[in-house]
GROMACS .gro file of C-alpha atoms in nm:
model
  161
    1THR     CA    1   2.982   2.968  -9.894
    2ASP     CA    2   2.796   3.239  -9.706
    3GLN     CA    3   2.584   3.364 -10.001
    4ALA     CA    4   2.326   3.173 -10.208
    5ALA     CA    5   2.462   3.408 -10.533
    6MET     CA    6   2.771   3.621 -10.562
    7ILE     CA    7   2.856   3.872 -10.795
    8HIS     CA    8   3.229   3.978 -10.788
    9GLY     CA    9   3.363   4.260 -11.035
   10ARG     CA   10   3.291   4.549 -11.191
   11GLU     CA   11   3.271   4.379 -11.542
   12VAL     CA   12   2.986   4.197 -11.506
   13ALA     CA   13   2.708   4.377 -11.678
   14ALA     CA   14   2.365   4.242 -11.655
   15SER     CA   15   1.987   4.258 -11.612
   16ILE     CA   16   1.925   3.919 -11.367
   17ARG     CA   17   1.510   3.898 -11.388
   18ASN     CA   18   1.248   3.623 -11.244
   19ASN     CA   19   1.482   3.448 -11.044
   20LEU     CA   20   1.491   3.313 -10.689
   21PHE     CA   21   1.774   3.339 -10.449
   22ILE     CA   22   1.744   3.151 -10.144
   23GLY     CA   23   2.002   3.114  -9.838
   24THR     CA   24   1.987   2.855  -9.563
   25GLY     CA   25   2.160   2.900  -9.211
   26ALA     CA   26   2.425   3.158  -9.241
   27ALA     CA   27   2.403   3.197  -9.622
   28ILE     CA   28   2.237   3.517  -9.729
   29PRO     CA   29   2.053   3.537 -10.041
   30LEU     CA   30   2.272   3.770 -10.248
   31ARG     CA   31   2.631   3.935 -10.225
   32VAL     CA   32   2.731   4.193 -10.485
   33SER     CA   33   3.100   4.278 -10.397
   34GLN     CA   34   3.144   4.568 -10.629
   35PRO     CA   35   2.788   4.719 -10.729
   36HIS     CA   36   2.771   4.958 -11.061
   37ASP     CA   37   2.508   5.087 -11.274
   38ARG     CA   38   2.524   4.827 -11.544
   39LEU     CA   39   2.413   4.569 -11.288
   40ARG     CA   40   2.010   4.528 -11.263
   41PHE     CA   41   1.810   4.293 -11.032
   42GLU     CA   42   1.457   4.292 -11.162
   43ASN     CA   43   1.163   4.122 -11.025
   44ASN     CA   44   1.346   3.833 -10.812
   45LEU     CA   45   1.249   3.643 -10.523
   46TYR     CA   46   1.495   3.674 -10.206
   47TRP     CA   47   1.438   3.426  -9.900
   48ARG     CA   48   1.685   3.291  -9.614
   49GLU     CA   49   1.554   2.987  -9.427
   50GLY     CA   50   1.653   3.028  -9.065
   51GLY     CA   51   1.747   3.389  -9.077
   52PRO     CA   52   1.683   3.736  -9.147
   53ILE     CA   53   1.677   3.829  -9.524
   54GLN     CA   54   1.980   4.021  -9.576
   55ILE     CA   55   2.158   4.175  -9.939
   56VAL     CA   56   2.507   4.280  -9.912
   57TRP     CA   57   2.573   4.565 -10.182
   58GLY     CA   58   2.926   4.650 -10.161
   59ASP     CA   59   3.017   4.747  -9.831
   60ARG     CA   60   2.668   4.811  -9.688
   61THR     CA   61   2.409   4.535  -9.559
   62PHE     CA   62   2.061   4.592  -9.595
   63SER     CA   63   1.804   4.415  -9.375
   64ASN     CA   64   1.512   4.361  -9.615
   65LEU     CA   65   1.421   4.394  -9.984
   66ARG     CA   66   1.227   4.746  -9.921
   67GLU     CA   67   1.567   4.921  -9.777
   68TRP     CA   68   1.743   4.751 -10.051
   69ARG     CA   69   1.523   4.912 -10.297
   70GLU     CA   70   1.524   5.273 -10.173
   71GLY     CA   71   1.918   5.242 -10.111
   72THR     CA   72   2.029   5.126 -10.445
   73GLY     CA   73   1.718   5.157 -10.691
   74GLN     CA   74   1.742   4.791 -10.745
   75GLU     CA   75   1.426   4.589 -10.773
   76LEU     CA   76   1.226   4.884 -10.951
   77VAL     CA   77   1.102   4.872 -11.320
   78ARG     CA   78   0.973   5.179 -11.481
   79GLY     CA   79   0.977   5.317 -11.127
   80LYS     CA   80   0.789   5.057 -10.979
   81PRO     CA   81   0.862   4.821 -10.701
   82THR     CA   82   0.928   4.481 -10.795
   83GLY     CA   83   1.053   4.155 -10.634
   84PHE     CA   84   0.961   3.928 -10.328
   85ALA     CA   85   1.070   3.866  -9.972
   86GLN     CA   86   0.862   3.571  -9.890
   87PRO     CA   87   0.914   3.199  -9.849
   88PRO     CA   88   0.922   3.045 -10.193
   89ALA     CA   89   0.722   2.708 -10.111
   90LEU     CA   90   0.964   2.475 -10.300
   91THR     CA   91   0.917   2.091 -10.311
   92SER     CA   92   1.178   1.908 -10.136
   93HIS     CA   93   1.419   1.628 -10.252
   94ALA     CA   94   1.242   1.261 -10.238
   95SER     CA   95   1.337   1.053  -9.908
   96SER     CA   96   1.506   0.824 -10.170
   97VAL     CA   97   1.756   1.077 -10.291
   98ARG     CA   98   2.076   1.078 -10.092
   99ALA     CA   99   2.272   1.387 -10.031
  100GLY     CA  100   2.521   1.421 -10.339
  101GLU     CA  101   2.327   1.188 -10.567
  102ARG     CA  102   2.322   1.272 -10.889
  103VAL     CA  103   1.972   1.279 -11.074
  104GLY     CA  104   1.882   1.430 -11.426
  105VAL     CA  105   1.735   1.725 -11.472
  106ARG     CA  106   1.418   1.562 -11.595
  107THR     CA  107   1.334   1.339 -11.276
  108LEU     CA  108   1.444   1.611 -11.041
  109ARG     CA  109   1.145   1.621 -10.796
  110ALA     CA  110   1.270   1.898 -10.583
  111PHE     CA  111   1.290   2.269 -10.619
  112ARG     CA  112   0.972   2.303 -10.807
  113PRO     CA  113   0.726   2.541 -10.690
  114ARG     CA  114   0.443   2.410 -10.477
  115ALA     CA  115   0.077   2.530 -10.561
  116ALA     CA  116   0.099   2.794 -10.312
  117SER     CA  117   0.421   2.926 -10.412
  118PRO     CA  118   0.501   3.276 -10.518
  119ALA     CA  119   0.699   3.193 -10.779
  120ASN     CA  120   0.417   3.034 -10.992
  121ALA     CA  121   0.273   3.366 -11.096
  122GLY     CA  122   0.515   3.649 -11.016
  123GLY     CA  123   0.703   3.666 -11.380
  124LEU     CA  124   0.773   3.963 -11.562
  125ASP     CA  125   0.677   3.930 -11.930
  126LEU     CA  126   1.016   3.967 -12.034
  127ARG     CA  127   0.865   3.991 -12.408
  128LYS     CA  128   0.643   4.258 -12.336
  129LEU     CA  129   0.842   4.487 -12.112
  130PHE     CA  130   1.194   4.451 -12.256
  131GLY     CA  131   1.149   4.269 -12.619
  132LEU     CA  132   1.339   3.947 -12.505
  133ASP     CA  133   1.253   3.616 -12.578
  134GLY     CA  134   1.222   3.396 -12.244
  135GLY     CA  135   1.311   3.059 -12.465
  136GLY     CA  136   0.951   2.902 -12.408
  137ARG     CA  137   1.077   2.626 -12.191
  138ASP     CA  138   1.241   2.600 -11.826
  139PHE     CA  139   1.548   2.438 -11.710
  140ALA     CA  140   1.413   2.116 -11.723
  141GLY     CA  141   1.251   2.142 -12.094
  142ALA     CA  142   0.880   2.190 -11.960
  143PRO     CA  143   0.696   2.438 -12.172
  144VAL     CA  144   0.660   2.802 -12.026
  145PRO     CA  145   0.377   3.036 -12.110
  146SER     CA  146   0.492   3.317 -12.324
  147ALA     CA  147   0.258   3.573 -12.184
  148GLY     CA  148  -0.028   3.589 -11.887
  149THR     CA  149   0.042   3.404 -11.551
  150LEU     CA  150   0.431   3.360 -11.581
  151PRO     CA  151   0.662   3.192 -11.336
  152LEU     CA  152   0.999   3.291 -11.157
  153GLY     CA  153   1.305   3.046 -11.156
  154ALA     CA  154   1.463   2.817 -11.328
  155ILE     CA  155   1.220   2.511 -11.272
  156GLY     CA  156   0.869   2.689 -11.347
  157GLY     CA  157   0.682   2.479 -11.620
  158GLN     CA  158   0.376   2.310 -11.574
  159TRP     CA  159   0.489   1.954 -11.580
  160GLY     CA  160   0.408   1.717 -11.295
  161ARG     CA  161   0.271   1.963 -11.057
   0.00000   0.00000   0.00000
């Protein structure tokens, strides 16, 4: 596909927070085909390996996060700018893992934030700001703090770093 993430249709109503949208090569980080006011992006990281960051919002293409924020009102929380447009600094697959090989989530070593990653400390406190419970664990089952320094992304727990 030509995007890391795509939202299609006016039926989608969501607030998408504390995620990473990473495209490689020709794939852009985000495409929303039919934007509307029930769709919110708040405090996400956008990056494109090997090319400029672009976000497609309906029939408009934005060339950076600031331009998208100013043109749409996205990536704002209580009037303050949020979001990141910088390299995510994630780990890679081990050389022993072949393309297409299935590995269990708990043994997955790729896509974890490295020590210097902005994903380690950029998360919004969802409970404090919105009254939402983040669940306490990441996608791989590792504990995630409920307050203080919070991570971005699905794999942000404090295991194996």
